[in-house]
Short mmCIF file of C-alpha atoms in Angstrom, two decimals:
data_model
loop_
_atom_site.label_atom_id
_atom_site.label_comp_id
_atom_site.label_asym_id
_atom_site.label_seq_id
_atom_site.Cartn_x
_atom_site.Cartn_y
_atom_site.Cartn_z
CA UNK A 164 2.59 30.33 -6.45
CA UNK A 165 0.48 30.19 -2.97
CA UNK A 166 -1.77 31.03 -4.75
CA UNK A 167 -1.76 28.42 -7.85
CA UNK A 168 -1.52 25.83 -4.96
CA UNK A 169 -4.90 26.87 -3.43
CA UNK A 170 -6.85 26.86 -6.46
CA UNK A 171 -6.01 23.31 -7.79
CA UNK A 172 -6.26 21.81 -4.02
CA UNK A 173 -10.18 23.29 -4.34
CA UNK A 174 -10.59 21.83 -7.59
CA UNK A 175 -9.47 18.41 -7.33
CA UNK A 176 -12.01 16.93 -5.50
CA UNK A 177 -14.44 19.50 -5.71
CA UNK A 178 -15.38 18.28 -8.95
CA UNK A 179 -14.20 14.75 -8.38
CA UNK A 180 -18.29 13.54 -8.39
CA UNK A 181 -19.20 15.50 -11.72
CA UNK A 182 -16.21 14.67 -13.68
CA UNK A 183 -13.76 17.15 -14.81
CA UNK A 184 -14.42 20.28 -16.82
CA UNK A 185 -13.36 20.38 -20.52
CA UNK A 186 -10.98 23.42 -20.69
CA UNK A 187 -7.57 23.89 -18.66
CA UNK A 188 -7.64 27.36 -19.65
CA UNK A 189 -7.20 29.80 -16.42
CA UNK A 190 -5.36 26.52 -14.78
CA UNK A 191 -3.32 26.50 -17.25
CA UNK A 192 -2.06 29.80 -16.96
CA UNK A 193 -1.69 30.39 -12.97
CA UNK A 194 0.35 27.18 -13.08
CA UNK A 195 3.07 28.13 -15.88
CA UNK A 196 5.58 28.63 -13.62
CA UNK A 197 5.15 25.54 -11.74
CA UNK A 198 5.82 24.01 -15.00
CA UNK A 199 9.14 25.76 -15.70
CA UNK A 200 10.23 25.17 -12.39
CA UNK A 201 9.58 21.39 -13.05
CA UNK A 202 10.95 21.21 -16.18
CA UNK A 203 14.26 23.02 -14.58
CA UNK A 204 13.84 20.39 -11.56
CA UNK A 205 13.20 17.23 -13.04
CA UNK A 206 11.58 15.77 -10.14
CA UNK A 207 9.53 13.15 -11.16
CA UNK A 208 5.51 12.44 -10.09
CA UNK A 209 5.32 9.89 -7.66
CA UNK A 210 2.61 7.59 -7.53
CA UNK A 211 1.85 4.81 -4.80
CA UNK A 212 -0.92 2.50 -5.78
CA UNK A 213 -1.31 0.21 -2.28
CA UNK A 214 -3.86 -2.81 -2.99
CA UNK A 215 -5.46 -4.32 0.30
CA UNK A 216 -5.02 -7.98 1.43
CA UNK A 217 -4.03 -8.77 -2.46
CA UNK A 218 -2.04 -12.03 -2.24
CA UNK A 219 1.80 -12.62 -3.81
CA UNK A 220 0.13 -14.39 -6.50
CA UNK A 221 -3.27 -12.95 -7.52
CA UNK A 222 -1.66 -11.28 -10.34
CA UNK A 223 -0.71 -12.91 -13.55
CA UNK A 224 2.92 -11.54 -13.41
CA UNK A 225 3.26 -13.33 -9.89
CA UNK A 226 1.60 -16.69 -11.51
CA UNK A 227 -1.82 -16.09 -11.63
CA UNK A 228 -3.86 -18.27 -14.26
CA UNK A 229 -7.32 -17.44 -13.67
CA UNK A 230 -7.73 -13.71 -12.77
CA UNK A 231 -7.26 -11.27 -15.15
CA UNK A 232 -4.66 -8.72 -14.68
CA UNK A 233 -3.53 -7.43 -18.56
CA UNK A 234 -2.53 -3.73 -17.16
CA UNK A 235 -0.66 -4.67 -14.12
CA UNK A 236 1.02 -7.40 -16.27
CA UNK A 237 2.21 -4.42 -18.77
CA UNK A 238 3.02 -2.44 -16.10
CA UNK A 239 5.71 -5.28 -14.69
CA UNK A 240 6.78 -5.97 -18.72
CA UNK A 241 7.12 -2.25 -19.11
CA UNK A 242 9.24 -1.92 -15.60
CA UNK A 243 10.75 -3.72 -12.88
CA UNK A 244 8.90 -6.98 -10.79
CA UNK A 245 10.06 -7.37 -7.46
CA UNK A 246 10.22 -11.08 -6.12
CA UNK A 247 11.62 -10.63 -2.62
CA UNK A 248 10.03 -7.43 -1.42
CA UNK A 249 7.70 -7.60 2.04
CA UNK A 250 5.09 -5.43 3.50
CA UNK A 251 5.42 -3.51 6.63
CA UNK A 252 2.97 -5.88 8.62
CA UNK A 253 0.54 -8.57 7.77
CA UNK A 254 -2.10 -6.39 8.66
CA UNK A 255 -3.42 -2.97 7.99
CA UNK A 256 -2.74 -0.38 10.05
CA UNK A 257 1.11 -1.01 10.69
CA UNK A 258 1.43 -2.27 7.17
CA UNK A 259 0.60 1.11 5.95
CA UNK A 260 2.15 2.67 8.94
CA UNK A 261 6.00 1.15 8.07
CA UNK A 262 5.19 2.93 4.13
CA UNK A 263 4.45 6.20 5.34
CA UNK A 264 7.27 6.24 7.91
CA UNK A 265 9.94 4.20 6.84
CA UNK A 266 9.79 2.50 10.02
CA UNK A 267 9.17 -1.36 10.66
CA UNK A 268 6.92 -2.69 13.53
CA UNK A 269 9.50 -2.74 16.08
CA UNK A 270 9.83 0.88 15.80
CA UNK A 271 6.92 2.22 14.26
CA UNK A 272 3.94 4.33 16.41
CA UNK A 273 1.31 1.72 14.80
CA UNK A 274 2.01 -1.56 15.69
CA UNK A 275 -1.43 -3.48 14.91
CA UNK A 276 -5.26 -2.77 14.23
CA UNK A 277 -6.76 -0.63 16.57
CA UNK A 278 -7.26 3.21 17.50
CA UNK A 279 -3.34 4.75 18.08
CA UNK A 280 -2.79 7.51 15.50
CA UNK A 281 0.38 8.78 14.31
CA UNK A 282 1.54 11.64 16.07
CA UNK A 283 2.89 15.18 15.11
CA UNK A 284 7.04 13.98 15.60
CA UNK A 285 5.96 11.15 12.92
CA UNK A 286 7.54 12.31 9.53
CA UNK A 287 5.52 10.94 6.51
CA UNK A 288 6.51 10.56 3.42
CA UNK A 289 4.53 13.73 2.42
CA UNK A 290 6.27 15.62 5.12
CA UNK A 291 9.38 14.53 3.33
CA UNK A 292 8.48 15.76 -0.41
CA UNK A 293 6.82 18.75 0.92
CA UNK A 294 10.46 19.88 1.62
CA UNK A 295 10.99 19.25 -2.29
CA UNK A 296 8.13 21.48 -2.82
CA UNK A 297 5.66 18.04 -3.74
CA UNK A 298 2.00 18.06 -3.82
CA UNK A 299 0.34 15.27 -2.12
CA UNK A 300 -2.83 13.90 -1.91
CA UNK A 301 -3.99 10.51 -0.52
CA UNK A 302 -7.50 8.94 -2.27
CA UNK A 303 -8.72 5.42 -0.19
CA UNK A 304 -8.10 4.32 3.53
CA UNK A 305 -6.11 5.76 5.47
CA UNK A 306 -6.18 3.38 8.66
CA UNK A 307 -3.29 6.10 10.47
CA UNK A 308 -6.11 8.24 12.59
CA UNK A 309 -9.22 8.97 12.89
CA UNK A 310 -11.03 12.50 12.77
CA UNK A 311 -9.74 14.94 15.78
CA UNK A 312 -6.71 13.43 16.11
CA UNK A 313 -3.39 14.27 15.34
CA UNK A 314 -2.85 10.97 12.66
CA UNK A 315 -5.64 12.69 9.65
CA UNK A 316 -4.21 12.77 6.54
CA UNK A 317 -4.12 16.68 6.47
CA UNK A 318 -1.96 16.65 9.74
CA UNK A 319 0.41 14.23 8.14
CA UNK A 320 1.23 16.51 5.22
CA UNK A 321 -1.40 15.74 2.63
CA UNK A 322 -2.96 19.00 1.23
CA UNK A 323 -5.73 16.88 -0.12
CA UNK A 324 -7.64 13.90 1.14
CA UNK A 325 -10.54 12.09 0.27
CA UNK A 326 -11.79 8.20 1.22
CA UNK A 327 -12.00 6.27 4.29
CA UNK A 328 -10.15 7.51 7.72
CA UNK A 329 -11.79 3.93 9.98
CA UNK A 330 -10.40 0.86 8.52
CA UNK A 331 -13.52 -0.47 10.25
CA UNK A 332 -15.50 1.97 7.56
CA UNK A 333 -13.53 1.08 4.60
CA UNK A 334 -14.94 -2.56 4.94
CA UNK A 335 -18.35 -1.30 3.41
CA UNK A 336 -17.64 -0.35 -0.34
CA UNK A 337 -21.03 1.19 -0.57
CA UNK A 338 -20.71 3.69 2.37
CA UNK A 339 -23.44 6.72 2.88
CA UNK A 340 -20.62 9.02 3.38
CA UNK A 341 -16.51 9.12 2.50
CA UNK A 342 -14.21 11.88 4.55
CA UNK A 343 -12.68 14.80 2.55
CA UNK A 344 -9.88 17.29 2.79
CA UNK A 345 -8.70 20.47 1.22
CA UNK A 346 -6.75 23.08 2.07
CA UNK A 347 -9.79 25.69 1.25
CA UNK A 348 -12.51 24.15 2.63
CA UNK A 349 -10.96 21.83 5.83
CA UNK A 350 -12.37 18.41 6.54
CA UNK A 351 -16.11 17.59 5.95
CA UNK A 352 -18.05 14.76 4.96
CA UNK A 353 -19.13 13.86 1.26
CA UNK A 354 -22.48 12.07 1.81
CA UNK A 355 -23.91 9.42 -0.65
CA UNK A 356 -27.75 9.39 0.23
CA UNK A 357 -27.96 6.69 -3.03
CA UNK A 358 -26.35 4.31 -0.37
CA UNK A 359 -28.17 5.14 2.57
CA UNK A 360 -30.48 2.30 4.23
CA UNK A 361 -28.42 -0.28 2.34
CA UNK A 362 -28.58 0.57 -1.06
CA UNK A 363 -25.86 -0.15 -3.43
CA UNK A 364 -25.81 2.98 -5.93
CA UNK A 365 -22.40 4.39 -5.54
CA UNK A 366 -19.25 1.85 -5.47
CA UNK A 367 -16.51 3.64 -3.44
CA UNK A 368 -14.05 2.51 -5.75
CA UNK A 369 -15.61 4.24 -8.78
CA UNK A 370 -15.46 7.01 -6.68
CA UNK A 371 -11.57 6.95 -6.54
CA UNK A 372 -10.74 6.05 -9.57
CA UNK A 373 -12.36 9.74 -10.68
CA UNK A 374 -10.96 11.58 -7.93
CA UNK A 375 -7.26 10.12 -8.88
CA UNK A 376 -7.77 10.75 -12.63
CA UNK A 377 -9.01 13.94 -11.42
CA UNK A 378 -6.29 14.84 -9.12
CA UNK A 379 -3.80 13.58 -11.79
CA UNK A 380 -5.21 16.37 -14.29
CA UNK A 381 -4.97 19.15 -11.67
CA UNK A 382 -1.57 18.18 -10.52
CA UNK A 383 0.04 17.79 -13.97
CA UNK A 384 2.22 20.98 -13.99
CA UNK A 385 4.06 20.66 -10.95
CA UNK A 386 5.48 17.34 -9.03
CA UNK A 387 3.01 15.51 -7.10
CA UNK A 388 2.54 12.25 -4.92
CA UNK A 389 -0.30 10.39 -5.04
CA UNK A 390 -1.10 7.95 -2.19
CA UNK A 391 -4.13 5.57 -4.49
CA UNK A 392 -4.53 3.53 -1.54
CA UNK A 393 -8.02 0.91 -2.86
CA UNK A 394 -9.40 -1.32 -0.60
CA UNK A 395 -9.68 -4.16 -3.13
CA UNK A 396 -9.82 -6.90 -2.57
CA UNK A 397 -10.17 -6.90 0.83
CA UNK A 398 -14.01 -8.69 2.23
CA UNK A 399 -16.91 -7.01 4.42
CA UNK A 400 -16.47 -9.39 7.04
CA UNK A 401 -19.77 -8.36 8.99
CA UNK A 402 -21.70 -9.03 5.15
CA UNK A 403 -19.64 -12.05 5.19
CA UNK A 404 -21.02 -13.34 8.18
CA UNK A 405 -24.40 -12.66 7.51
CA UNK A 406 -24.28 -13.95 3.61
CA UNK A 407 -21.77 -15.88 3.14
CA UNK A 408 -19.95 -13.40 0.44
CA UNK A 409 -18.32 -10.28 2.00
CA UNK A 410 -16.68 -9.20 -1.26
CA UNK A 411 -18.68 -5.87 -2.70
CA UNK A 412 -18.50 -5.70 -6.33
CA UNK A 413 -21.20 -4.15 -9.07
CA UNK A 414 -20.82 -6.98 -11.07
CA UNK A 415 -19.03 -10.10 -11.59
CA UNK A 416 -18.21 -9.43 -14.87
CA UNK A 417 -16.04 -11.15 -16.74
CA UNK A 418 -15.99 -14.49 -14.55
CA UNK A 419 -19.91 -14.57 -14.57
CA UNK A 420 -19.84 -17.96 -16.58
CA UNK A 421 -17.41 -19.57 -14.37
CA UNK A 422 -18.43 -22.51 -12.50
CA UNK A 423 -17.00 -20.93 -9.29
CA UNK A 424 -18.34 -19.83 -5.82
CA UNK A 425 -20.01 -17.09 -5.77
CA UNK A 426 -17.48 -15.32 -3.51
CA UNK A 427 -14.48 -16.18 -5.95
CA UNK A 428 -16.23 -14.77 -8.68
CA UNK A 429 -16.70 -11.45 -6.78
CA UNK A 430 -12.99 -11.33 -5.98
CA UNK A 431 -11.71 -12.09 -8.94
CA UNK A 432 -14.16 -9.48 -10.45
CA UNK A 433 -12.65 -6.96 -7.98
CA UNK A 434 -8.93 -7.46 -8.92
CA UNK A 435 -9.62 -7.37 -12.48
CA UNK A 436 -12.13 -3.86 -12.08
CA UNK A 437 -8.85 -2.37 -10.04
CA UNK A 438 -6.45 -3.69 -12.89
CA UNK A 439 -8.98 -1.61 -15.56
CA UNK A 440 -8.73 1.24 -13.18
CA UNK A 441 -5.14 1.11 -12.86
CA UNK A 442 -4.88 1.16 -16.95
CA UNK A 443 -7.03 4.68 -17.17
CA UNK A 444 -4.82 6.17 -14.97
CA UNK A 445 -1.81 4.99 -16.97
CA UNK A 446 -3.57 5.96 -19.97
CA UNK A 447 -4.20 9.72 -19.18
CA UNK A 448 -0.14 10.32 -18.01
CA UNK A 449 0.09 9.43 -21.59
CA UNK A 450 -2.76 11.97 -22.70
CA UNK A 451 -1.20 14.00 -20.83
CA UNK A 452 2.42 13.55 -22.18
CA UNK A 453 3.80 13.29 -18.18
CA UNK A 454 4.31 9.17 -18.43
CA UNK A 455 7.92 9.33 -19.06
CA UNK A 456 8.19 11.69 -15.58
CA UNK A 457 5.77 9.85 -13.38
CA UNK A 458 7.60 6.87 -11.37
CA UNK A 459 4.85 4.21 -10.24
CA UNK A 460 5.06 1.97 -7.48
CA UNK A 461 2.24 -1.22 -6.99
CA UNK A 462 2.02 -3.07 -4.12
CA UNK A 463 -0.19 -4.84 -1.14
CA UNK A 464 -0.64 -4.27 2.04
CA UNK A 465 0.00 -8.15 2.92
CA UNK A 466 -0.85 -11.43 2.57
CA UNK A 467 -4.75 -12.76 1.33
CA UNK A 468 -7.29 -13.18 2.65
CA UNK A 469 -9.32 -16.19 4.45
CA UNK A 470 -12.56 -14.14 5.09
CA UNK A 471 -15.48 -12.89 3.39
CA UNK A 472 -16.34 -16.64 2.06
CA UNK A 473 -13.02 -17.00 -0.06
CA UNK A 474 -10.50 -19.30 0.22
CA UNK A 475 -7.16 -18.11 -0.44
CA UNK A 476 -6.39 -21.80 -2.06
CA UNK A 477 -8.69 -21.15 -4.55
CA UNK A 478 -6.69 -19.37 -6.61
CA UNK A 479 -3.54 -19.83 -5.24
CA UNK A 480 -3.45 -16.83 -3.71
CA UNK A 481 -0.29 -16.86 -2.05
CA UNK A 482 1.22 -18.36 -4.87
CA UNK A 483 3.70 -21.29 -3.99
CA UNK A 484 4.24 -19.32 -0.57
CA UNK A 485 3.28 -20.48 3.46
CA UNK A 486 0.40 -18.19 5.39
CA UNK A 487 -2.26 -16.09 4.43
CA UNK A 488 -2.77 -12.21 6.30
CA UNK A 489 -2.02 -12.91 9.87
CA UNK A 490 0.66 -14.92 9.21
CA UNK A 491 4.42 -14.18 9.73
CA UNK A 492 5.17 -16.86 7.07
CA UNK A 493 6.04 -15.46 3.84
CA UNK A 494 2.35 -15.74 2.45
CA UNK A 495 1.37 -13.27 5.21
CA UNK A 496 4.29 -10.34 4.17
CA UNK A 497 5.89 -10.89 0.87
CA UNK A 498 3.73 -9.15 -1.76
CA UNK A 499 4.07 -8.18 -5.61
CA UNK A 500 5.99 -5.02 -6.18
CA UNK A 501 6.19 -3.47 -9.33
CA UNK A 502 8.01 -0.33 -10.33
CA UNK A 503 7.57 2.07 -13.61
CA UNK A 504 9.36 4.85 -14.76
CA UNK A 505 9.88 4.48 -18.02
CA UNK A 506 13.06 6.20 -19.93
CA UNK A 507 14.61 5.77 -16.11
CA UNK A 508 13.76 2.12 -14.96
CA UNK A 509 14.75 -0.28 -17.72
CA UNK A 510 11.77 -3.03 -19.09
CA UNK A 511 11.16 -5.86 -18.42
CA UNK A 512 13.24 -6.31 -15.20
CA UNK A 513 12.67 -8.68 -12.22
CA UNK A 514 14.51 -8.65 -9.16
CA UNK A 515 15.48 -10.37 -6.35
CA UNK A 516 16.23 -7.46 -4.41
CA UNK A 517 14.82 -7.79 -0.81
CA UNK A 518 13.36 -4.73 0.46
CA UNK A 519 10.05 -4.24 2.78
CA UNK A 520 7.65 -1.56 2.89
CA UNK A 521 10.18 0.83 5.14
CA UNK A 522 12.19 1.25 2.95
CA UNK A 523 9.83 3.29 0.04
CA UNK A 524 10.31 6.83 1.89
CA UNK A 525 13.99 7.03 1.69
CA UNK A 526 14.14 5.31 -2.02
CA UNK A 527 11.55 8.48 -3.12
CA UNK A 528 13.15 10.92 -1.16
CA UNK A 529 16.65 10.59 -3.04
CA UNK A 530 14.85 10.24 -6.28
CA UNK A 531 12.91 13.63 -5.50
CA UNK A 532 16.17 15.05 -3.91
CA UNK A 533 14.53 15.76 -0.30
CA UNK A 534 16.18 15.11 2.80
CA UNK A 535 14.14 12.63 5.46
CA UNK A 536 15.23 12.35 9.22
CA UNK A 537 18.07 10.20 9.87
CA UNK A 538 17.68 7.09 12.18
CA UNK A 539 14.70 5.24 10.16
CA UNK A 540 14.98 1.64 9.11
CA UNK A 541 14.82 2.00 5.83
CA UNK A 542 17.70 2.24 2.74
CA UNK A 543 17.08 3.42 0.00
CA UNK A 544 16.86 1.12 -3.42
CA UNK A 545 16.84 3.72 -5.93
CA UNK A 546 20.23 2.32 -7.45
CA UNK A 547 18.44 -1.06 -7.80
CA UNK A 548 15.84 0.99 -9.59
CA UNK A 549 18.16 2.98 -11.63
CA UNK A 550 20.07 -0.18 -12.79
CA UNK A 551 23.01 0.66 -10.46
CA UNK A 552 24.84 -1.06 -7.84
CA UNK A 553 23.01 -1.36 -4.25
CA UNK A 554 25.83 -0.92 -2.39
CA UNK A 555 23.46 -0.55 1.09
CA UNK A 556 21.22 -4.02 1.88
CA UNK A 557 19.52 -4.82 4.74
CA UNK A 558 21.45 -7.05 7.27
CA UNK A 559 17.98 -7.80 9.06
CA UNK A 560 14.08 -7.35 8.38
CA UNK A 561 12.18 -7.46 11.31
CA UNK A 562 8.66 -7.98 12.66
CA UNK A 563 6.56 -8.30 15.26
CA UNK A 564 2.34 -9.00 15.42
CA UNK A 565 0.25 -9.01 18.71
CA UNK A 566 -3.04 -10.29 17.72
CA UNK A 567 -2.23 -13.68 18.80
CA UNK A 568 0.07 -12.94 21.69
CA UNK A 569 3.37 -11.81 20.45
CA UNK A 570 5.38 -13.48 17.33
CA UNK A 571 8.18 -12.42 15.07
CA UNK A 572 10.26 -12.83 12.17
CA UNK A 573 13.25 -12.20 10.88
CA UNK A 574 14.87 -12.39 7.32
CA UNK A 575 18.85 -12.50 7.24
CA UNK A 576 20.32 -13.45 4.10
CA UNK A 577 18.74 -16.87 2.72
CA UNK A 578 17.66 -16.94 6.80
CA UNK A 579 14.07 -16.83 7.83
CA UNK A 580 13.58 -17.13 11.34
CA UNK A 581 9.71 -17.09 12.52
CA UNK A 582 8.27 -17.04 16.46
CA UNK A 583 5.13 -18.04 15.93
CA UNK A 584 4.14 -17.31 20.10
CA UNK A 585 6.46 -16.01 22.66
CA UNK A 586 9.22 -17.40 24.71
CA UNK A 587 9.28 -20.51 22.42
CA UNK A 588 12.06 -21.61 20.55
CA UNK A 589 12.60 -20.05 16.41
CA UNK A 590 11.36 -21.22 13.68
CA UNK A 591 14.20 -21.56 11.15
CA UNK A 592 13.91 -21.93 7.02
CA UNK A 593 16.52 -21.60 4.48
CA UNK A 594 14.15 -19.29 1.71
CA UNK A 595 16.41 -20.18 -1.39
CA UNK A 596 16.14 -23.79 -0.71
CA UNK A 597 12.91 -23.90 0.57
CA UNK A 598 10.56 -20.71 -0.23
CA UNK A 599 7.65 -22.11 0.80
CA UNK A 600 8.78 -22.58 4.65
CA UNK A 601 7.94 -26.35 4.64
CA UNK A 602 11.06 -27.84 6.95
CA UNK A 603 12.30 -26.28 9.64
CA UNK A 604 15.92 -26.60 9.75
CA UNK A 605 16.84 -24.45 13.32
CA UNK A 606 18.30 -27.88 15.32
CA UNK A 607 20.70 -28.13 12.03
CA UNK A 608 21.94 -24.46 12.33
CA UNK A 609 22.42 -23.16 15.84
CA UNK A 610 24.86 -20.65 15.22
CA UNK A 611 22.47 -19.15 12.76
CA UNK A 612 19.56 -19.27 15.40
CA UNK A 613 22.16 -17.31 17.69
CA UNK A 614 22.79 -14.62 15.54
CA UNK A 615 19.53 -13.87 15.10
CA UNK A 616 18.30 -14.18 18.43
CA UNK A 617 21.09 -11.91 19.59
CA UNK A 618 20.16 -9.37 16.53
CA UNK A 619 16.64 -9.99 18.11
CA UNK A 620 17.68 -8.93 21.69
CA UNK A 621 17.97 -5.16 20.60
CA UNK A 622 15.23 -5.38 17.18
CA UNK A 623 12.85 -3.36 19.13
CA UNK A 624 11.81 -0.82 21.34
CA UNK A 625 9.18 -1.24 24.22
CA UNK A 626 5.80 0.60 23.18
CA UNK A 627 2.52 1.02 25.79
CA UNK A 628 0.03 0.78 23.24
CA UNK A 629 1.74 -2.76 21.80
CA UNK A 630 3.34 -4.53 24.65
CA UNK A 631 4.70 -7.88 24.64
CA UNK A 632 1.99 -10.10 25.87
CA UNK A 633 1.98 -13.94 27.03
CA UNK A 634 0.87 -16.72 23.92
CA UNK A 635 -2.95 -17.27 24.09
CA UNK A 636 -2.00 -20.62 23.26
CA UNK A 637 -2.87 -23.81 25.33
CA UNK A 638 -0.78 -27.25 25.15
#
């Protein structure tokens, strides 16, 4: 079986560039038994598709009029739309750090942006299906460590890697070179001379869409996760600057004849070249007769974005929500979620369930049947997913941001409580009543605003690389 595992890690990606060879033959045959011992299992494929900076409504299942999104519209018809569930952050790195660990940003080892990897006591979400004898692979950004350190994908408990480990890197979708992992070869560098000196010959994205059909292929016979973690449709900010469109797209197509800027165009054209993506990869776990036991998750890192030349108002990006990415409002955290497992998840679903990003490693691990550490901050929702009753429910969400001092937020109930800078008084908005946080009701409801600031006096624990720092604010 060792040996099985080896072979398919080498030829995933090693012919992710040239496409995939037409006959399955020897494959087929070293992996038999990992078929049986599926098929005895029935452990289903997990796959996590992550967008980046895609906004609660830039998809036409969340409200969206003028951007295209027919597969990820199927995919919510044929499943189960969440309208209540939250990302880990509002940015990046912690975002995708609170998915991987089930921890939120009062907890978590990432806390914001910047250089802190995970460490070796930081159990993954591959860590935890490894121990139900998964195969993972992440394809994308990464944002959790950078080479020669202890966050890499590989040290985290991929076996196979390929994409962007700088989130600083993934900005440029034309990039002369993308990292790479397998258990064969170790890490290395996949170079793309046709993008070298500023050429635009090779679209990263292209480039994962192949290596995730490809890795889909390889993987068929035995369970897998796959982490499909695109940047879209997040802006070059540094092309932004200098051109007044950051967002990196081969073509515009099909919004070329719109009387739009430029830069709306180009984002509109990326969401709808992901959504085409997204429907190959559906397409071949029906080739490939695994649909009915692969489970799909799609979600986005946070809020939009107001960079790159767009205007999140444009299209109504956050949908009737408050706050864009950087924002503790619900425009900056609450994100589309949709589920798929079809035969398991009944169609045509939407829920009001609130869950955040923590709480997707304990909802896979019970439906893979692995164990995961005790302690973390996330429940499981698989009986919301499985049509049952979800007996566990948050009492609290938390969390915290430090790029503009420190601010939080809560979510209680109906309750939304929101610090926008330290030491000043919360923020209080009644989310059934009032989704789009437009009057703040705290004066109305003090014993509300005591409960929470009393949850909020043990929500946390200190860290060194994210302390809490004085508002940058001036009256």
């Amino acid at each position: 079986m060792r040996r099985s595992i080896l072979f398919s890690s080498a030829l995933c990606f090693g012919l992710f560039l040239s496409g995939f060879p037409n006959g399955y033959a020897a494959e087929d045959e070293e992996l038999t038994l990992n078929q049986r011992l599926r098929d005895q299992l029935g452990k289903p494929n997990i796959i996590l598709i992550l967008a980046d900076d895609l906004g609660y409504g830039d998809l036409g299942c969340y409200g969206q009029e003028q951007i295209q999104t027919p597969n990820l519209d199927r995919l919510a018809a044929e499943g189960m739309r969440f309208t209540q569930c939250y990302a880990g952050s509002t940015v990046c790195a912690p975002s995708r750090a609170c998915l991987m660990t089930g921890r939120h940003t009062g907890h978590a080892r990432i806390r914001g942006n910047g250089r802190v990897p995970l460490l070796p006591e930081d159990v993954t979400v591959a860590e935890v299906l490894a121990g139900a004898d998964y195969e993972s692979g992440v394809i994308g950004k990464w944002g959790l460590g950078l080479q020669e350190t202890t966050g890499v994908p590989q040290k985290q408990g991929f076996s196979q890697w390929l994409g962007y480990l700088d989130q600083t890197h993934a900005h440029n979708y034309y990039p002369e070179f993308l990292w790479r992992y397998d258990s064969l070869h170790g890490e290395r560098l996949v170079p793309f001379p046709e993008n070298a000196d500023g050429r635009q010959g090779r679209y990263s994205h292209d480039v994962f869409t192949l290596a995730a059909l490809n890795y889909v292929r390889v993987n068929r016979h035995r369970p897998f996760f796959l982490y499909l973690a695109y940047t879209i449709p997040h802006a070059n900010p540094a092309l932004g600057r200098e051109t007044g469109n950051g967002m990196q797209v081969p073509d515009d197509a099909p919004y070329t004849d719109r009387d739009w800027p430029q830069p709306e165009k180009n984002k509109a054209a990326m969401i709808t070249r992901m959504d085409a993506d997204i429907g190959r990869l559906v397409d071949l776990l029906k080739e490939l007769k695994i649909d009915d036991n692969t489970l799909i998750f799609f979600t986005s890192d946070n809020g939009p974005l107001n960079v790159g030349g767009v205007d999140p108002e444009f299209f109504r990006s956050s949908g009737p929500l408050r706050g864009v990415k950087r924002d503790l409002y619900e425009g900056g955290i609450r994100v589309p979620m949709i589920v798929r497992w079809p035969g398991r998840i009944a169609a045509g679903q939407v829920s009001d369930q609130v869950w955040a990003a923590w709480d997707f490693l304990p909802t896979v691990a019970q439906l893979a049947g692995a164990s995961h550490p005790r302690g973390l901050d996330g429940i499981s929702i698989a009986p919301t997913l499985l049509g049952g009753e979800q007996e566990r429910q948050h009492e609290f969400l938390y969390w915290e941001f430090h790029e503009r001092g420190f601010q939080q937020a809560v979510r209680m109930g109906d309750w939304k409580a929101v610090r926008p800078y330290v030491a000043e008084p919360l923020e209080l908005y009644n989310l059934k009543e009032d989704p789009g946080e437009e009057h703040n009701v705290a004066g109305a409801n003090p014993e509300i605003v005591g409960q929470i600031e009393e949850y909020l006096e043990n929500a946390r624990t200190e860290s060194e690389h994210w302390p809490v720092k004085a508002s940058p604010r001036t009256e």
